[in-house]
Short mmCIF file of C-alpha atoms and ligand atoms in Angstrom, two decimals:
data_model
loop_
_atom_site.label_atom_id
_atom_site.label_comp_id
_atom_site.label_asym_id
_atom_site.label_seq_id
_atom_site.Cartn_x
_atom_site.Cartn_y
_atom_site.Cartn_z
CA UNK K 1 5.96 -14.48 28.76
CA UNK K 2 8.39 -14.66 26.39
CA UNK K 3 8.19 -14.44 22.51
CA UNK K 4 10.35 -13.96 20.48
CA UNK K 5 8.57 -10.83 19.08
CA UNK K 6 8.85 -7.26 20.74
CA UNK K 7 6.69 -8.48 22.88
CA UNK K 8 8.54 -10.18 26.24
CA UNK K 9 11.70 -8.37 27.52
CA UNK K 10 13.61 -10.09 29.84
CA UNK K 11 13.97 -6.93 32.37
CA UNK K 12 16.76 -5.80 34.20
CA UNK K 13 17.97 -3.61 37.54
CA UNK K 14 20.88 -3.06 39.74
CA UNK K 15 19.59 -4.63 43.34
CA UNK K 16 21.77 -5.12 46.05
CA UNK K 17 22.31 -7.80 47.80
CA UNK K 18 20.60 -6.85 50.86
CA UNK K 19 17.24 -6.34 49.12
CA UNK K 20 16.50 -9.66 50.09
CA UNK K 21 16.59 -8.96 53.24
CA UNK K 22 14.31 -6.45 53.06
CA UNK K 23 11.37 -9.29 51.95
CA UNK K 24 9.20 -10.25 54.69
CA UNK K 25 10.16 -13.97 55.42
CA UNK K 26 7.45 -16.39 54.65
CA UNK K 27 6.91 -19.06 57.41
CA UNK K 28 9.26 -20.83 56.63
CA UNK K 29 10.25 -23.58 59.72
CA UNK K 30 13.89 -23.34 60.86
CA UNK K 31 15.99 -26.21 60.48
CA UNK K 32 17.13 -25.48 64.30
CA UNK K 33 13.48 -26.40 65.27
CA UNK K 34 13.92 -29.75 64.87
CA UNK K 35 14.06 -32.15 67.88
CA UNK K 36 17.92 -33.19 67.68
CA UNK K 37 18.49 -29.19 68.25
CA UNK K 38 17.79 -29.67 71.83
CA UNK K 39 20.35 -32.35 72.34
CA UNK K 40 23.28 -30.40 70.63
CA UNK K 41 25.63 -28.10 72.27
CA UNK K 42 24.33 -24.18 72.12
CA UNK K 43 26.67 -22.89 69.73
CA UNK K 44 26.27 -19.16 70.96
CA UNK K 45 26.76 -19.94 73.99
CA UNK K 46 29.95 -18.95 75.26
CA UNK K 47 30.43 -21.20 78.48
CA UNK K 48 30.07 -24.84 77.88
CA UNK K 49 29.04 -24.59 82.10
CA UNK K 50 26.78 -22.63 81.06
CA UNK K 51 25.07 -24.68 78.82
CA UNK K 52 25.20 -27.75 80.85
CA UNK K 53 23.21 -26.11 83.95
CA UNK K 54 20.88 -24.90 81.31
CA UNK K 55 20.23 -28.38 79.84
CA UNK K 56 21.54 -31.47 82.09
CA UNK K 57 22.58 -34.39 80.63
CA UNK K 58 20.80 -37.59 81.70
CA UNK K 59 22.68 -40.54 82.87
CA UNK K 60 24.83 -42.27 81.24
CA UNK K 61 22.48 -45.26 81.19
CA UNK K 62 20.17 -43.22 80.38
CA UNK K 63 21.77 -41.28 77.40
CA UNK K 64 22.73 -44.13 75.49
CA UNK K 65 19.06 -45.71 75.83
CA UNK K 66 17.68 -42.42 74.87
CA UNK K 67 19.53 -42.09 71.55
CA UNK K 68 19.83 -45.47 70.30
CA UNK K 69 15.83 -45.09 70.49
CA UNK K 70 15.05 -42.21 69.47
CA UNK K 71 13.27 -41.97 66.08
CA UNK K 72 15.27 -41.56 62.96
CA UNK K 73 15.44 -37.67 61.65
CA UNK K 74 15.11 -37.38 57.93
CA UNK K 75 18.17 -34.70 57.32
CA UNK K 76 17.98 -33.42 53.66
CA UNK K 77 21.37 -33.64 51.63
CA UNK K 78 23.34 -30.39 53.00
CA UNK K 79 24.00 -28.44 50.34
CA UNK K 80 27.80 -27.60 49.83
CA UNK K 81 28.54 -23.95 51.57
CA UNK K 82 29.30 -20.92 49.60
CA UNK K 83 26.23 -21.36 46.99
CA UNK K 84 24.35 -18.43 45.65
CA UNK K 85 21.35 -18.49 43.59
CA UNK K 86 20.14 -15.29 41.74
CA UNK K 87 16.45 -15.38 41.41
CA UNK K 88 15.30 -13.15 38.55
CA UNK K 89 11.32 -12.16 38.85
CA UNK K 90 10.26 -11.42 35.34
CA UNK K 91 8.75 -8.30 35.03
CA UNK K 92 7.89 -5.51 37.02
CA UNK K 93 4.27 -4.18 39.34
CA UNK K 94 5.41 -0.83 38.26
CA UNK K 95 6.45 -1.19 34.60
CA UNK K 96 2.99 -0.82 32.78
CA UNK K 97 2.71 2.92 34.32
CA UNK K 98 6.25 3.80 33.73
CA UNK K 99 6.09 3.23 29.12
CA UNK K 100 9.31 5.29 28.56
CA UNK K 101 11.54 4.00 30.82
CA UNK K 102 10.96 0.69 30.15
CA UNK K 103 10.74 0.66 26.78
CA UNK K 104 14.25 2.37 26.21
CA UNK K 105 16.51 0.37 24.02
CA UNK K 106 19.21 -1.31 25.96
CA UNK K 107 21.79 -3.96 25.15
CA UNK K 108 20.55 -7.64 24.59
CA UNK K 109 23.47 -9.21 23.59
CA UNK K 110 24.61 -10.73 20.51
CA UNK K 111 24.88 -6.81 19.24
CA UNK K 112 21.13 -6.48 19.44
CA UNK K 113 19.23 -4.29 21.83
CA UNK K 114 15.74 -4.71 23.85
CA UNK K 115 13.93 -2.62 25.25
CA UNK K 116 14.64 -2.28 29.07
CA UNK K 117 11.65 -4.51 30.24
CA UNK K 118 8.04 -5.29 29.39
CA UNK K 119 4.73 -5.63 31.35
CA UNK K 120 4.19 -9.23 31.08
CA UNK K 121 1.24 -11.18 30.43
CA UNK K 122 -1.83 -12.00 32.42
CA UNK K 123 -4.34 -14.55 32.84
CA UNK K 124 -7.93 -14.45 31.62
CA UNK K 125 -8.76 -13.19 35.04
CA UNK K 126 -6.45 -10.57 34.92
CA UNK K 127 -4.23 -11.85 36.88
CA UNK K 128 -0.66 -10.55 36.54
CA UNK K 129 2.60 -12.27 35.67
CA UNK K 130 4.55 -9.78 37.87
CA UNK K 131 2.41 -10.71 40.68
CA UNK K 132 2.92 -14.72 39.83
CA UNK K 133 6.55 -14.36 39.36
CA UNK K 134 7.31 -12.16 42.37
CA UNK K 135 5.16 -14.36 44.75
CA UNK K 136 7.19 -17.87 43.40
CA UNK K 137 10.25 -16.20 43.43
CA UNK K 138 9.71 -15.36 47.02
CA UNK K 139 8.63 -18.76 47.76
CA UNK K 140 11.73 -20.25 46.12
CA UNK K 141 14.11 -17.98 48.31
CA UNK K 142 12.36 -18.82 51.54
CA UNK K 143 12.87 -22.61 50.65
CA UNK K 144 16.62 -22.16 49.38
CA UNK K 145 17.82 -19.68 52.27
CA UNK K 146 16.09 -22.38 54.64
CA UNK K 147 18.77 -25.18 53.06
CA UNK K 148 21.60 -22.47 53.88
CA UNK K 149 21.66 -20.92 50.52
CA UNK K 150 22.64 -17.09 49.92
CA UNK K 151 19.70 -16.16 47.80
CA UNK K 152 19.64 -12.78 46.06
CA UNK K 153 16.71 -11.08 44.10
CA UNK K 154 16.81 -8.47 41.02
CA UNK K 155 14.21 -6.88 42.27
CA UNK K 156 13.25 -5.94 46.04
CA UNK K 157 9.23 -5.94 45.84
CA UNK K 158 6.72 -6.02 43.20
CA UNK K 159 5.51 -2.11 42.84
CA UNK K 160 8.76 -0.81 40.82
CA UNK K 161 10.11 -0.32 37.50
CA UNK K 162 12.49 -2.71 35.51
CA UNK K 163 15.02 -3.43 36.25
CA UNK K 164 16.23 -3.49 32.61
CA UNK K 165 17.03 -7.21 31.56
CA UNK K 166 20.82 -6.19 30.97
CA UNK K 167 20.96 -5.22 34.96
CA UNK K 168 19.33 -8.29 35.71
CA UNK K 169 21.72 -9.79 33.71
CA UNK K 170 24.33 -8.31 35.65
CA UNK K 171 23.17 -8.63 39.32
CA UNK K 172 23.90 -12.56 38.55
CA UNK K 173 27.40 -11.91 37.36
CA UNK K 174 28.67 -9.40 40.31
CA UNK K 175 27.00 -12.00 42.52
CA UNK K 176 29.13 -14.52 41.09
CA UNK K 177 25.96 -16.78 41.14
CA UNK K 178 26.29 -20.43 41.23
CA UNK K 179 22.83 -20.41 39.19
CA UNK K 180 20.58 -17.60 37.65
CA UNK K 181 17.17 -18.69 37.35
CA UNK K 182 14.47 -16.27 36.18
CA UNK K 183 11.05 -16.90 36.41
CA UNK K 184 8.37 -16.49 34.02
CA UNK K 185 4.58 -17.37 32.79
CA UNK K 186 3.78 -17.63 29.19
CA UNK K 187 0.39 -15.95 27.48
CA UNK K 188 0.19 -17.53 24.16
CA UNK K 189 -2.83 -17.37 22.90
CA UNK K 190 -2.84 -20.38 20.20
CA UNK K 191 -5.68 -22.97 21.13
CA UNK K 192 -4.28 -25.72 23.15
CA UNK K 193 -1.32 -23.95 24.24
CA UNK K 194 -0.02 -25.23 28.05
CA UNK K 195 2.79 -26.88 29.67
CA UNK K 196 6.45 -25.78 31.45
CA UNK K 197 9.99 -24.96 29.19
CA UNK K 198 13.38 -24.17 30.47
CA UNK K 199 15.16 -21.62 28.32
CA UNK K 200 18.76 -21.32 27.75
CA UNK K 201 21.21 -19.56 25.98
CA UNK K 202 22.14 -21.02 22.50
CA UNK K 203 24.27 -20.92 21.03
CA UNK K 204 26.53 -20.29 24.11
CA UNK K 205 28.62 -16.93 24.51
CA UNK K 206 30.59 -18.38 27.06
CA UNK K 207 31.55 -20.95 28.90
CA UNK K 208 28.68 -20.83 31.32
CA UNK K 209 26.60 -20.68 29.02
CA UNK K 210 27.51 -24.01 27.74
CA UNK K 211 27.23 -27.31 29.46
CA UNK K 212 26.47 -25.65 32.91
CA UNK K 213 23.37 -23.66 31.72
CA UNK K 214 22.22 -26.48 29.84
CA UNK K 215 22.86 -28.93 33.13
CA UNK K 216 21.08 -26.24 34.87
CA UNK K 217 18.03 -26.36 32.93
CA UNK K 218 18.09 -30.18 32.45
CA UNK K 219 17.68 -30.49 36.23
CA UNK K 220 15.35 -27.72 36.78
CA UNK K 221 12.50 -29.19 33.89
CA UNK K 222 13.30 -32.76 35.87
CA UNK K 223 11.89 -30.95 38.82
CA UNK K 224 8.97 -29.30 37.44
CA UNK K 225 8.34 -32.40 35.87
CA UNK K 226 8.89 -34.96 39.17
CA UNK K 227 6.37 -32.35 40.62
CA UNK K 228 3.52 -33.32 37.92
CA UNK K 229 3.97 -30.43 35.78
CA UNK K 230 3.50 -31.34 32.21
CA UNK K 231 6.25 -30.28 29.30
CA UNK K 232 5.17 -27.37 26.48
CA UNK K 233 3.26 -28.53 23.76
CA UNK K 234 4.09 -25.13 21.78
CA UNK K 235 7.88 -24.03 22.59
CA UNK K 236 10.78 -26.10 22.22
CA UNK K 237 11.43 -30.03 22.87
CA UNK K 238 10.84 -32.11 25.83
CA UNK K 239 10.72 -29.12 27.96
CA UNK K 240 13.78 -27.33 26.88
CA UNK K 241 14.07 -24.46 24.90
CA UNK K 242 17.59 -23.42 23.00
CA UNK K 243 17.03 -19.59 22.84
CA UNK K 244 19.49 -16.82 21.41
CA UNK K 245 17.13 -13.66 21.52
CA UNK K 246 16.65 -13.69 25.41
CA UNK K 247 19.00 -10.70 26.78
CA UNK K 248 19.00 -11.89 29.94
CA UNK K 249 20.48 -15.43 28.88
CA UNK K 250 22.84 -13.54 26.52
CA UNK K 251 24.79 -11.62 28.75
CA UNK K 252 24.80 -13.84 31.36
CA UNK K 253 28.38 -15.20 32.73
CA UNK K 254 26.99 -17.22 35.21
CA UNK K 255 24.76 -21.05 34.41
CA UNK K 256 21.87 -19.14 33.52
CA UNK K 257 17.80 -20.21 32.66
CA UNK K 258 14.64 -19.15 32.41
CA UNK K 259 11.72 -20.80 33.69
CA UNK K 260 8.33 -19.87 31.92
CA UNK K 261 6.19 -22.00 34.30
CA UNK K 262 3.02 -22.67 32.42
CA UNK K 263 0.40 -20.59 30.25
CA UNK K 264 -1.45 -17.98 31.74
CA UNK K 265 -4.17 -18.10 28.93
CA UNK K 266 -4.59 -21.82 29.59
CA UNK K 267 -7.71 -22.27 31.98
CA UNK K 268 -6.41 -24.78 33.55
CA UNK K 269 -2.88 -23.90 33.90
CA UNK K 270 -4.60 -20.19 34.84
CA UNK K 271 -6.13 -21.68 37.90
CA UNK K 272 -2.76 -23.39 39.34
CA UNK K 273 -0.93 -20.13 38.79
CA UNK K 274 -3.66 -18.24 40.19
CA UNK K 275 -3.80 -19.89 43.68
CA UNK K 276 -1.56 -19.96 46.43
CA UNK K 277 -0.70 -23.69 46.41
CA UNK K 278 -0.33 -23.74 42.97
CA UNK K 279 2.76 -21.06 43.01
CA UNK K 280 3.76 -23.24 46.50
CA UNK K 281 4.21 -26.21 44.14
CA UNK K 282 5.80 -24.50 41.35
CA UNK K 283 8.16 -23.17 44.21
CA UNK K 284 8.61 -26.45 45.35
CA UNK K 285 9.45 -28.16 41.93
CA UNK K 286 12.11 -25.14 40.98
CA UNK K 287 13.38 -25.17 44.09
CA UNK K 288 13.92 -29.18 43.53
CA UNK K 289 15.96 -28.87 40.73
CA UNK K 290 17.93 -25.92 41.94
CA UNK K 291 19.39 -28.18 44.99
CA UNK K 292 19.91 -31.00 42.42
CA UNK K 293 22.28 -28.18 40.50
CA UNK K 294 23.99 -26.58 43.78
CA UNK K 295 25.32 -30.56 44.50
ZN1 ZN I 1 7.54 -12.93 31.16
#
């Protein structure tokens, strides 16, 4: 959640690059494993004899028959090389037994400060925003490393502390990110209250925080939206959401947003968050409008 009260800190926290390694993958199917693979040359394999005896080729009759019938392979758009995405979990498992470190004043930007991080919202159920946003955030580097992208996390599990929202903040501008997109779930608790917004920095510190940030966003509420999620009828416009209070945005030198996905008091919107598919196709829509950003 985010208000613009005390109440939501964007948190923060060195995390290296590898931590993302250290996530257990989650099932998600090669791009080798598709039938052409078994045609194409082995690339690790260092004799080209080698790889012949291993794999034949048919005649030639038969080679050209073979391939001007085989069935037509839907390749997604490669996405240009040398992309990196900074996902930014909101939140932390470990922050709500851990008051004093995360409630130390730190800088926000704009000459403010925020405290380091909060606990987040949860729904009804008691189901936790940490949890949602670490689980999606997973989901969304499983599908972007799958496409080839370099995907780094600000945090390396879901059962630490912070990081503070000016590290987070930072992880995306040592990674040189081509996008930052943190990930969130509202808890207002005004009747009626649902629906998706994209926050960005406004106005912009920087150049990236400018046109590319607001691109960014643009394309990632397109994809929410493409994937049936409806716009918020309670923050900002058409599913956008100029912001100049969010640290994270603030300090960010990279195109920067933040996603808060739906509303965790909403019953409805409570039950998609809450199940498994739900955060799949939350995944799936962010993960949409990411690729449309990386080109
Ligand atoms: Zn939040």
């Amino acid at each position: 959640m985010l208000t613009r009260s005390a109440a939501y800190r964007w948190g923060i926290m060195a995390v290296a690059s590898t931590l993302a390694v250290l996530v257990p993958a989650c099932g998600q199917a090669p791009v080798s494993g598709s039938p052409v693979a078994a045609v194409l040359p082995v690339s690790g394999v260092p004799s080209t004899t080698t790889t012949t005896s291993v794999a034949p080729p048919p005649p030639p009759s038969t080679t050209s028959s073979a391939s001007s019938s085989k069935p037509p392979v839907t390749q997604a758009k490669p996405v240009p090389a040398g992309r990196v995405v900074v996902l930014d979990p909101g939140h932390n498992g470990g922050n709500g037994s851990h008051p004093a470190e995360i409630n130390r004043q730190v800088p926000a930007g704009r000459g403010k400060t925020k405290a380091c991080n909060t606990t987040g919202t949860t729904t009804n159920a008691g189901y936790s925003e940490h949890a949602f946003t670490w689980d999606v955030s997973v989901r969304v580097r499983d599908l972007l490393s799958a496409r080839g992208v370099r995907v780094v996390l600000t945090r390396p599990n879901d059962s630490g502390v912070g990081p503070c929202v000016n590290e987070r903040a930072a992880i995306g501008n040592r990674e040189n990110a081509t996008a930052v997109v943190s990930i969130h779930a509202d808890g207002s608790t005004s009747a009626g209250a649902h629906g998706f917004h994209v926050a960005y920095s406004s106005p912009a510190l920087n150049a990236a925080q400018g046109e590319p940030s607001l691109r960014l966003a643009r394309v990632v509420r397109d994809g929410m939206r493409a994937a049936g999620f409806v716009t918020s009828n309670y923050i900002g416009s058409d599913g956008l959401s100029p912001r100049n209070d969010l640290a994270g945005l603030n300090l960010s030198e990279r195109p920067s947003v933040l996603v808060e996905c739906g509303n965790m008091r909403d019953a409805t919107e409570a039950a998609t968050l809450s199940s498994a598919d739900g955060r799949q196709r939350y995944a799936k829509a962010i993960t949409d409008g990411i690729l449309a950003y990386l080109g």
